[in-house]
Short mmCIF file of C-alpha atoms in Angstrom, two decimals:
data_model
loop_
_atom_site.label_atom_id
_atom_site.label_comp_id
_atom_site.label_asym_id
_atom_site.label_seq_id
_atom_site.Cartn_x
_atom_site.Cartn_y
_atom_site.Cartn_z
CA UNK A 1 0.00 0.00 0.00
CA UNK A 2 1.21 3.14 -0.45
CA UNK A 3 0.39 6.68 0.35
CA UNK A 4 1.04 10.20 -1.18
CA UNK A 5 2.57 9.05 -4.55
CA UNK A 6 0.37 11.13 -7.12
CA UNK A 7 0.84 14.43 -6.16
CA UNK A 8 -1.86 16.88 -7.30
CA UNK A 9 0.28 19.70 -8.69
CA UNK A 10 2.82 17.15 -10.30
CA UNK A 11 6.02 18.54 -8.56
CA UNK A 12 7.35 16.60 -5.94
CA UNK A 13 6.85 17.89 -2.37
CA UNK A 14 10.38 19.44 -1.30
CA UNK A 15 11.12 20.39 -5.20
CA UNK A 16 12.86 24.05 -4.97
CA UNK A 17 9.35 24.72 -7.38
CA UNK A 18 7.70 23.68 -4.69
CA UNK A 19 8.00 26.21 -1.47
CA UNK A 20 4.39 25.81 -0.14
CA UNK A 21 2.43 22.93 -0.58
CA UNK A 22 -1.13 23.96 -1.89
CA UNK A 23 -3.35 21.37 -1.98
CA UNK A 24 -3.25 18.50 1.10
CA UNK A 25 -5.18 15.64 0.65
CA UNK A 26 -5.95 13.90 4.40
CA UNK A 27 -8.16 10.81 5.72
CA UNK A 28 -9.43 11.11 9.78
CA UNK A 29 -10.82 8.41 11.67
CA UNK A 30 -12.72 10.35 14.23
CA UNK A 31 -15.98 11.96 14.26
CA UNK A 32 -15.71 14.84 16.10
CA UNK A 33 -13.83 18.47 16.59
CA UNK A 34 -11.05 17.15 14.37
CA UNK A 35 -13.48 16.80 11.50
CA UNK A 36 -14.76 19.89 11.86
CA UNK A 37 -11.09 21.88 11.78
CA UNK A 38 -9.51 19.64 9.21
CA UNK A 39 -12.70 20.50 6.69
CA UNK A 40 -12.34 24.29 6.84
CA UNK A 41 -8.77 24.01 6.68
CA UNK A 42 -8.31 26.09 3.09
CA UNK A 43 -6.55 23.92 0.23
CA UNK A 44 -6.82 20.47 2.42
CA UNK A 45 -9.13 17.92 0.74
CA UNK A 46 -10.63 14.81 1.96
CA UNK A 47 -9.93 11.00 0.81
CA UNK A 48 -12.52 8.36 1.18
CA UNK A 49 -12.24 5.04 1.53
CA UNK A 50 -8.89 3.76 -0.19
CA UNK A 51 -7.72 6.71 -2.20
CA UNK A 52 -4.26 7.98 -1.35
CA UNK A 53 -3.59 10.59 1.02
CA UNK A 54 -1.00 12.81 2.60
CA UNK A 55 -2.10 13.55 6.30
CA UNK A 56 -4.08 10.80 8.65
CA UNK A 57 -5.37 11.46 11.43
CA UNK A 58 -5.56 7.99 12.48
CA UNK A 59 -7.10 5.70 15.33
CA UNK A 60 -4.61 3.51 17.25
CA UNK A 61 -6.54 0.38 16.28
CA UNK A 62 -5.20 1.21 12.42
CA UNK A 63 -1.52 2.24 13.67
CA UNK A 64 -1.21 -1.26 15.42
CA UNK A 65 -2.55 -2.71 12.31
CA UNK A 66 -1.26 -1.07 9.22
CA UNK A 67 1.48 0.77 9.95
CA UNK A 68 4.24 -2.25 9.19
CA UNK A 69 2.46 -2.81 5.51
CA UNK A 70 2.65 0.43 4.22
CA UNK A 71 5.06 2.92 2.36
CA UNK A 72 4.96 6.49 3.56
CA UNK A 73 6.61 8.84 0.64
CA UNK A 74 8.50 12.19 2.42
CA UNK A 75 6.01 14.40 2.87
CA UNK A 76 3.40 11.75 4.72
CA UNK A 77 2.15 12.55 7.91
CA UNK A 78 0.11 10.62 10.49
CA UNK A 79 -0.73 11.23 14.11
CA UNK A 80 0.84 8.27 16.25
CA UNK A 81 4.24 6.93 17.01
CA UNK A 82 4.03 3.59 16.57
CA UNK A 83 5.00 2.34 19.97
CA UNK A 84 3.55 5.35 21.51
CA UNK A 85 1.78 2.96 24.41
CA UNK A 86 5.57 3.06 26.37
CA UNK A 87 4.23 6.64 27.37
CA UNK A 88 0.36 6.27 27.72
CA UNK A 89 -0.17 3.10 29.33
CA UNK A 90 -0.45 3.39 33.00
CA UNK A 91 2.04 0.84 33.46
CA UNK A 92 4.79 1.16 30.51
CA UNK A 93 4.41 4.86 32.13
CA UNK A 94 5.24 4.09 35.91
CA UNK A 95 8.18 1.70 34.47
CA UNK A 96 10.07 3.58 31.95
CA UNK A 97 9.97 6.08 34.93
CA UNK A 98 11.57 3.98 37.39
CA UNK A 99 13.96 2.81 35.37
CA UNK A 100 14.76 6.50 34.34
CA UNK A 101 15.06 7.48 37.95
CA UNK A 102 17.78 4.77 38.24
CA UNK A 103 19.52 5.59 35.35
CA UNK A 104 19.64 9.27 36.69
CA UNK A 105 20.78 8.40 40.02
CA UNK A 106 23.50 6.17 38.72
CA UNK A 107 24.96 8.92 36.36
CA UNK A 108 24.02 12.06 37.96
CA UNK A 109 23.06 11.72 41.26
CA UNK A 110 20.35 11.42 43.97
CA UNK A 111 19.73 15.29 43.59
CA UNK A 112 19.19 14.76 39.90
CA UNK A 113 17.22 11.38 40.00
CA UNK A 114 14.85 13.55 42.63
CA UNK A 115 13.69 15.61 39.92
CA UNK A 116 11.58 12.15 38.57
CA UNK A 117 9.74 11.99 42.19
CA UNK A 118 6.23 13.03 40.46
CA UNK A 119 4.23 10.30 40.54
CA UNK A 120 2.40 8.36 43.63
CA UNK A 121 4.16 4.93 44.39
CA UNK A 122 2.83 2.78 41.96
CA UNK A 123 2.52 -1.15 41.59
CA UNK A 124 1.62 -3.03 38.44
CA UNK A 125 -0.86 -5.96 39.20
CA UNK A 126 -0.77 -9.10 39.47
CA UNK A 127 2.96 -9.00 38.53
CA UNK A 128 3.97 -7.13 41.70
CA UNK A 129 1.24 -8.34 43.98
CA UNK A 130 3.17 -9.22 46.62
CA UNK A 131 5.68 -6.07 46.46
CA UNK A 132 2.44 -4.25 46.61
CA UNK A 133 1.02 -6.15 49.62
CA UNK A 134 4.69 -5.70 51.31
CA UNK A 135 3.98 -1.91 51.47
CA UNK A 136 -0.02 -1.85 51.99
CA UNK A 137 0.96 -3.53 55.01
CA UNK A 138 3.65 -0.94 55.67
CA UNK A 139 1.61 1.57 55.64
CA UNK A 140 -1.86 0.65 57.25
CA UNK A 141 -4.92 3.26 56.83
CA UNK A 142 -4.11 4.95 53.34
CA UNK A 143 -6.07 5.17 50.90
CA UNK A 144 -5.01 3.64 47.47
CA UNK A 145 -6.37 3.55 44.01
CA UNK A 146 -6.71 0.92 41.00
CA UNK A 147 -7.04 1.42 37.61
CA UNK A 148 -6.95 -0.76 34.49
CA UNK A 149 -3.40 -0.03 32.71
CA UNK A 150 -4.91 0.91 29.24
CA UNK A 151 -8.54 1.75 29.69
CA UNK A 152 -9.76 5.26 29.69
CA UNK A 153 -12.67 8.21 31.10
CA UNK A 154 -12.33 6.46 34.02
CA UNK A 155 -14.01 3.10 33.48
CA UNK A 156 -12.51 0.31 36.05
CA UNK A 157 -11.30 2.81 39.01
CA UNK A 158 -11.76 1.87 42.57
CA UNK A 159 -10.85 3.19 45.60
CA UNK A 160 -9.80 0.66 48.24
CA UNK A 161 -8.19 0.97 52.04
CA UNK A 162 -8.70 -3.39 52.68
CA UNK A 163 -6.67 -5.90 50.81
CA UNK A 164 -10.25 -8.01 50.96
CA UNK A 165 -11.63 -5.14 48.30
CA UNK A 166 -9.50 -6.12 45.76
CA UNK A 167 -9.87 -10.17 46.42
CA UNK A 168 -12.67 -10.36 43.08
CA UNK A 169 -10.45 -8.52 40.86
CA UNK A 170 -7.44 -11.10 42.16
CA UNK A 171 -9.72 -14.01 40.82
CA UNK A 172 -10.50 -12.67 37.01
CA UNK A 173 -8.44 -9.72 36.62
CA UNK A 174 -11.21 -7.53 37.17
CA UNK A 175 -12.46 -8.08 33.35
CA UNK A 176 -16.34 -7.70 32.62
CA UNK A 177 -18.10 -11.56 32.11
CA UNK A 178 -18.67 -10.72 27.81
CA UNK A 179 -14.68 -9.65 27.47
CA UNK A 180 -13.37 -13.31 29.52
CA UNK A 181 -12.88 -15.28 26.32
CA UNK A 182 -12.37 -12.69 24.21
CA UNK A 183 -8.93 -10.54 25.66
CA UNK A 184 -6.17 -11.48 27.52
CA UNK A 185 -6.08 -10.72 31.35
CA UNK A 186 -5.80 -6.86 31.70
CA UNK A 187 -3.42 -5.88 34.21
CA UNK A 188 -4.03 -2.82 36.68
CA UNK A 189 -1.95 -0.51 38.49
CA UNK A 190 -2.42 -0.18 42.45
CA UNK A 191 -1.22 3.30 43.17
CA UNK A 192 -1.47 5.15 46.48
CA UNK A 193 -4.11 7.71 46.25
CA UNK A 194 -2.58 11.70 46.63
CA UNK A 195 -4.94 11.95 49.60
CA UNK A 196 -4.56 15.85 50.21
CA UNK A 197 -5.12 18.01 47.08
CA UNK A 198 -5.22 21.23 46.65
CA UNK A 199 -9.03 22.35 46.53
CA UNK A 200 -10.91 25.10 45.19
CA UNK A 201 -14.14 25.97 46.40
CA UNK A 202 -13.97 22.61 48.27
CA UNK A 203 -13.72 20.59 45.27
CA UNK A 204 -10.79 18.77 44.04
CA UNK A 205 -9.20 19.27 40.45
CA UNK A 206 -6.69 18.05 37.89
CA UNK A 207 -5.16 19.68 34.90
CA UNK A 208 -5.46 18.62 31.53
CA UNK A 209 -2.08 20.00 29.57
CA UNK A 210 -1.36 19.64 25.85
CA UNK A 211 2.22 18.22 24.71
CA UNK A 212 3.16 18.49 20.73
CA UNK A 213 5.91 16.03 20.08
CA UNK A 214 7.11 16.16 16.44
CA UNK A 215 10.53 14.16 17.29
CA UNK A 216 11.67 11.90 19.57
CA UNK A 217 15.71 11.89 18.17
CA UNK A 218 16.32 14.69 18.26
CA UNK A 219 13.28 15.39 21.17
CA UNK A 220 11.35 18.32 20.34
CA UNK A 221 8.48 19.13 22.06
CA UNK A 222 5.91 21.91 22.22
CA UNK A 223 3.62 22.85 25.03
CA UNK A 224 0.26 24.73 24.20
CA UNK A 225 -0.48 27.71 26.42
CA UNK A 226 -4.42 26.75 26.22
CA UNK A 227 -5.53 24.11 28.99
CA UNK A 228 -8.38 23.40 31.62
CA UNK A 229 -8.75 22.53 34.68
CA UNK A 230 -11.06 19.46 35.52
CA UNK A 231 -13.34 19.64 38.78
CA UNK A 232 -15.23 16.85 40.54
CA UNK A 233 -19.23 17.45 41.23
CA UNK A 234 -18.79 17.27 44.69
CA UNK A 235 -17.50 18.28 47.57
CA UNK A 236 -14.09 16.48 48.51
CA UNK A 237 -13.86 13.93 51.77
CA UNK A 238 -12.03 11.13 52.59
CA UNK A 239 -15.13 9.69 54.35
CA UNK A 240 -16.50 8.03 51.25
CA UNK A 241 -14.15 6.76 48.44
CA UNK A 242 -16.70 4.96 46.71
CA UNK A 243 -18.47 8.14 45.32
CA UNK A 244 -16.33 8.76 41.97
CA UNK A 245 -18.12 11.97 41.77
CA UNK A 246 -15.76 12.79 44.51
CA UNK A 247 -12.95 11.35 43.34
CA UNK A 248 -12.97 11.34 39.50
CA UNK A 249 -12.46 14.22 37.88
CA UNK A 250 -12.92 12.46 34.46
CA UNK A 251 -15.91 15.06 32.43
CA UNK A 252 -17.25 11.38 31.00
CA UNK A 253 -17.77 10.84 34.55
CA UNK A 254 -18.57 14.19 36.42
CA UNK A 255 -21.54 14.27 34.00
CA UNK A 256 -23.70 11.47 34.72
CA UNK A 257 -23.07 13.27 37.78
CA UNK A 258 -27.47 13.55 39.26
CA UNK A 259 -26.58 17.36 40.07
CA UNK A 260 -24.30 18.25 36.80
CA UNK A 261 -25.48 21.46 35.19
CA UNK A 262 -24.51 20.87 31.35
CA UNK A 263 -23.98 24.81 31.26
CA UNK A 264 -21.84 25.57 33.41
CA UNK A 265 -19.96 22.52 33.43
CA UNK A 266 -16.87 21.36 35.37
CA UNK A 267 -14.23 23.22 34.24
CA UNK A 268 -11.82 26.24 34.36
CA UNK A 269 -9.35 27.43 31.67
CA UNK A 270 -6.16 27.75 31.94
CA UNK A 271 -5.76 31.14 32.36
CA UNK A 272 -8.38 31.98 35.09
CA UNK A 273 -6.65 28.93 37.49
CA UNK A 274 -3.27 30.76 36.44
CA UNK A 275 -5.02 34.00 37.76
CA UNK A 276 -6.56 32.99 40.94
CA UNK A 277 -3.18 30.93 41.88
CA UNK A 278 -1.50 33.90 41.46
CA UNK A 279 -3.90 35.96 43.55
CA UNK A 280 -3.74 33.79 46.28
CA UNK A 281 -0.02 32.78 46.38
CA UNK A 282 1.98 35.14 44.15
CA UNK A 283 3.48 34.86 41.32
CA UNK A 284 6.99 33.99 42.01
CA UNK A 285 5.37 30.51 43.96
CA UNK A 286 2.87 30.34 40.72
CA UNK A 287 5.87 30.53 38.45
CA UNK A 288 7.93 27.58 40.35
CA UNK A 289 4.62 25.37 40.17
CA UNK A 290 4.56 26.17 36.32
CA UNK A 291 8.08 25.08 35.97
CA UNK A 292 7.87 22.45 37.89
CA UNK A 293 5.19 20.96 35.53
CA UNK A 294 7.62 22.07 32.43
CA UNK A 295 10.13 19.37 34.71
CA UNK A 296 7.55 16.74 35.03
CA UNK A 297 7.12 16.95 30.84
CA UNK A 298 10.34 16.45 29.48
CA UNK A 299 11.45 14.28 32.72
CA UNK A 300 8.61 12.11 31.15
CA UNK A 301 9.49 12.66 27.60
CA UNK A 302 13.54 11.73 28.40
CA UNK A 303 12.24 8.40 29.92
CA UNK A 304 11.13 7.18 26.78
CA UNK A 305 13.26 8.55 24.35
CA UNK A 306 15.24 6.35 23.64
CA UNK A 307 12.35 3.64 23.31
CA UNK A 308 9.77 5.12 21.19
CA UNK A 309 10.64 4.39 17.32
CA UNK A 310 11.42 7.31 16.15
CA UNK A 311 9.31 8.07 12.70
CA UNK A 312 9.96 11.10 10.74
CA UNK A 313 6.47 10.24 9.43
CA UNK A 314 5.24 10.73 13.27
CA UNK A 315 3.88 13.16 15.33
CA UNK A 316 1.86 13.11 18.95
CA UNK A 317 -1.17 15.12 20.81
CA UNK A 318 -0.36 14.44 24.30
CA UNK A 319 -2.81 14.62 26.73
CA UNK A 320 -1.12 15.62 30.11
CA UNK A 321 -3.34 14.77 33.46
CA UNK A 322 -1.09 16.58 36.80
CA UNK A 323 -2.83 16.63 40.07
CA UNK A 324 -1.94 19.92 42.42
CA UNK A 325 -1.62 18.48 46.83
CA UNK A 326 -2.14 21.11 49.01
CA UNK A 327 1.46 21.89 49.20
CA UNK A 328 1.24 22.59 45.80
CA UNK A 329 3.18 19.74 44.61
CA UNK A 330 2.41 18.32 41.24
CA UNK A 331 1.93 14.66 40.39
CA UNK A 332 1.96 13.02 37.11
CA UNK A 333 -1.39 11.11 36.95
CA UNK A 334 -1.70 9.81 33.39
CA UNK A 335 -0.40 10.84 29.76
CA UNK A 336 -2.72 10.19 27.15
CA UNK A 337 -2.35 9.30 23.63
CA UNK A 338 -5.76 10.43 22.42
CA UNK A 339 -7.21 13.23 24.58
CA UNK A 340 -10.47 14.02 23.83
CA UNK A 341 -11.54 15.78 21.16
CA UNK A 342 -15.19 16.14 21.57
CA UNK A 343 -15.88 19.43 23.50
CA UNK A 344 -18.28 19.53 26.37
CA UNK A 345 -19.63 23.30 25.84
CA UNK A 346 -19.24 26.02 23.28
CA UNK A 347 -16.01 27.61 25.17
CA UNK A 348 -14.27 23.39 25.08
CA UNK A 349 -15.09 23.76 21.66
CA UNK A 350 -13.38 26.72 20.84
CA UNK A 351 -10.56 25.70 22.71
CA UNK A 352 -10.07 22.37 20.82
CA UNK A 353 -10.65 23.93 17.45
CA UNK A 354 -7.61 26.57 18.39
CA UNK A 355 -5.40 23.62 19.56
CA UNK A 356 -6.26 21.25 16.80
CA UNK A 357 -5.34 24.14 14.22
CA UNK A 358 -2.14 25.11 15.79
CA UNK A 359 -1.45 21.28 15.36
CA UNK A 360 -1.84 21.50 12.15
CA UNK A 361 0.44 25.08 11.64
CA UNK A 362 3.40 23.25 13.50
CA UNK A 363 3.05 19.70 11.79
CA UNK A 364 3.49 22.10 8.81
CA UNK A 365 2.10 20.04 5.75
CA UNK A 366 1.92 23.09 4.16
CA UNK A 367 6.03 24.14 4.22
CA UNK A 368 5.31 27.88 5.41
CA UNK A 369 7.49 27.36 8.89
CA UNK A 370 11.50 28.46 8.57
CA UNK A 371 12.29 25.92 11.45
CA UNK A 372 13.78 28.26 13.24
CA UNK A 373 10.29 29.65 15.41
CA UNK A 374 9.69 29.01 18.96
CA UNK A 375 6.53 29.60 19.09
CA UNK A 376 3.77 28.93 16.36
CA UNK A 377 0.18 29.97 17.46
CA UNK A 378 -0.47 28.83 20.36
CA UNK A 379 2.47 26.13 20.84
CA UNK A 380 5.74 27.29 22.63
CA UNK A 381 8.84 25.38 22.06
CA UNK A 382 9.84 23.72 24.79
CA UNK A 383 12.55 21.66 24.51
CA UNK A 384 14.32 21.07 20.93
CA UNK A 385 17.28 18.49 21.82
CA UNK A 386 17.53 20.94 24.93
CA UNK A 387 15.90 23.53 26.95
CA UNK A 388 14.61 26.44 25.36
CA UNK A 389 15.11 29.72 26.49
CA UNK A 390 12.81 32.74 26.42
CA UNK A 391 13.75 35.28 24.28
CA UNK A 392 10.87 38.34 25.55
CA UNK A 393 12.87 40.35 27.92
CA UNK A 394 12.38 38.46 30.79
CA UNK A 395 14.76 36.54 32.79
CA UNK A 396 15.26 32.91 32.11
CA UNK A 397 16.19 32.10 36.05
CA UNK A 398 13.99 32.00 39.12
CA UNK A 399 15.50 33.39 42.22
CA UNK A 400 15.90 29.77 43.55
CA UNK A 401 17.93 29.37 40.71
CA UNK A 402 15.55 27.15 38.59
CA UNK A 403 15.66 27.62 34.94
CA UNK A 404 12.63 28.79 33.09
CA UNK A 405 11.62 27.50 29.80
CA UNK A 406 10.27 29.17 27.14
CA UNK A 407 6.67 28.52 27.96
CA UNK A 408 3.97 30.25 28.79
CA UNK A 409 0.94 27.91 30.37
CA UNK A 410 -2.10 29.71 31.12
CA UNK A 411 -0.79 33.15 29.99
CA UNK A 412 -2.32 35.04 27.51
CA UNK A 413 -2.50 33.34 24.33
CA UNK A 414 -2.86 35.86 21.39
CA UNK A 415 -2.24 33.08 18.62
CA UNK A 416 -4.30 35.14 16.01
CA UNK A 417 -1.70 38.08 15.98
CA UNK A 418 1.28 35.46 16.28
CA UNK A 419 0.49 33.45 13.30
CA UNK A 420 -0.42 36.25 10.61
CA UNK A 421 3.30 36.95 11.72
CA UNK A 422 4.75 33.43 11.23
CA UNK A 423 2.78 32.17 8.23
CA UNK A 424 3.42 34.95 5.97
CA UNK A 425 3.97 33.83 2.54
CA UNK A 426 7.52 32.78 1.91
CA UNK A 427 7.92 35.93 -0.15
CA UNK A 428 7.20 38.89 2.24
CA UNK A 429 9.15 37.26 4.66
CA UNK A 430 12.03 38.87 6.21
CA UNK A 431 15.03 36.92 5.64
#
């Protein structure tokens, strides 16, 4: 099989003839905001069924499938890395972690290896059952959580304080009756549950942060100022962990929620939680939180680096989830590989379109990018086989002597005025 071979305007993509790509012909397997952003994209046409194409925005049910039996020509683009899972499955995540902590320790140090302590002791299950039960028992009375290593809007979470609670799941690996014969035994992750987070208005929250990565070797990654906050229905306690209104702060959840109120929803943006941080703690404490996140990004990226096959034909969405504790710690919940794209009220919507675009102006199908930007709509460069520095004026050191990337989470985003800027034609460009 192979993809992007006819070319519409008959000169091959790259061809000095050829400095902006006019007409992009792409496929998309989802039904949603996507859809909507790819079809109003001007000069991008769609391909049904098995014509060739040039862009796919693909499931990861046809990556696992196809994407050893093709041929991808230059130009191709497609929205997985192949082995992306090493990242986004609960499990591959906590490991490639660990074994990055060690690997830091070993050649840098226990100061260095510190900077990977960002994610709640974890156990994989059943393989470390009885590591697991070694510390449960070590620590009596605290609260842990389970949840199936590659499932999703939080279908299969539990709570649990008793070893008893988990005794069914022990017996069939928690799998529903229908899926026994049909899929292997899923494994789950036994993690201890961050039992004091930071709360607004009572209610706990995580963040949902997007990652571009458009390289692995070299890494380059891009970190989109645009973001929400996710907030449970209900009032937080530790009194009853089996209401996952409570504890979930999944929106497939929160709104089959009996209270939910469709318009106003569940969640902040960004910029207003930037804000009222900021109001309550300053901004110099707001600004080591931010960076601290920026750590717990490429810390993650860096642990898989060298493990994710590297495609020049490859590029990622990242869906980052980072709880907040009270101290104001954050803690690297989950990193998905398809975030949702269906928006859950007009201002979601508008959000995802923006992101989805600026995807699209930084994968570049087009050729009107030098290479040389750091920031493209709203992505920032973050890291681009190194840190990043600002280049706006404003010092790239904290006073406790913490570097500060060149990103800009939850500050104003004026993408509109940035991009008529960077995707000027080629020929009013300054040189």
């Amino acid at each position: 099989m192979s993809k992007g071979k006819n070319m519409a305007n008959k000169v091959p993509y790259g061809h000095p003839k050829q400095k902006e790509r006019l007409c992009i012909r792409y496929k998309c397997a989802l039904a949603n905001t996507i859809t909507d952003v790819l079809r109003q994209r001007p000069g991008w046409t769609e391909v049904r069924d098995d014509g060739d194409w040039d862009f796919y925005w693909c499931d990861v049910g046809w990556l696992r499938e196809n994407f050893d039996h093709i041929y991808m020509e230059e130009h191709v683009r497609i929205c997985h890395f192949r082995n992306h899972y090493e990242l986004t499955r609960k499990n591959f995540m906590v490991k490639n972690l660990k074994r990055f902590r060690k690997q830091l320790e070993r050649e840098s140090g226990r100061a260095e290896a510190a900077k990977c302590d960002f994610f709640p002791k974890t156990f994989e299950l059943p393989a470390e059952y009885h590591l697991f039960v070694e510390e449960f028992r070590r620590n009596p009375g605290i609260t842990w959580i389970m949840k199936p290593v590659a499932r999703s809007q939080g279908r299969g979470i539990f709570l649990f304080r008793r070893l008893k609670d988990i005794t069914d799941w022990r017996k069939d690996g928690g799998r529903p009756d229908e899926q026994r014969e049909d899929i292997p035994v899923e494994n789950y992750v036994a993690q201890r549950y961050i039992e004091n987070p930071y709360l607004i208005g009572g209610r706990k929250f995580d963040l949902r942060i997007y990652v571009l990565l458009t390289s692995y070797l070299p890494l380059k990654a891009w970190l989109y100022r645009d973001g929400f906050a996710r907030f449970s229905n209900t009032r937080f306690t530790l009194n009853s962990i089996d209401d996952q209104y409570i504890h979930l702060t999944n929106v497939a959840v929160q709104k089959t929620a009996p209270d939910y109120d469709p318009e106003k929803g569940c969640k902040w943006m960004m910029q207003q939680l930037r804000q009222f941080l900021t109001a309550r703690h300053g901004p110099e404490t707001v600004e080591i939180l931010f960076n601290n996140i920026d750590n717990i990004i490429i810390k993650s990226l860096q642990s898989v680096q060298k493990i994710i096959i590297n495609d020049k034909h490859c590029f990622e969405l990242y869906g980052y989830d980072i709880l907040l504790d009270e101290e104001l710690k954050p803690w690297l919940i989950e990193v998905n590989a398809s975030p949702s794209l269906t928006a859950s009220s007009q201002d979601d919507h508008e959000l995802k379109c923006r992101l989805l675009e600026d995807v699209l102006h930084v994968v570049d199908m087009e050729g009107r990018l030098t290479g040389r930007e750091k920031r493209v709509g709203g992505f920032d460069l973050m890291w681009n086989d190194g840190a990043v520095s600002r280049d706006d004026g404003q010092n790239d050191t904290l006073s406790n002597g913490e570097f500060v990337a060149n990103t800009h989470l939850g500050c104003v985003n004026d993408r509109k005025k940035q991009l008529q800027q960077v995707l000027k034609p080629a020929h009013v460009r300054k040189p």
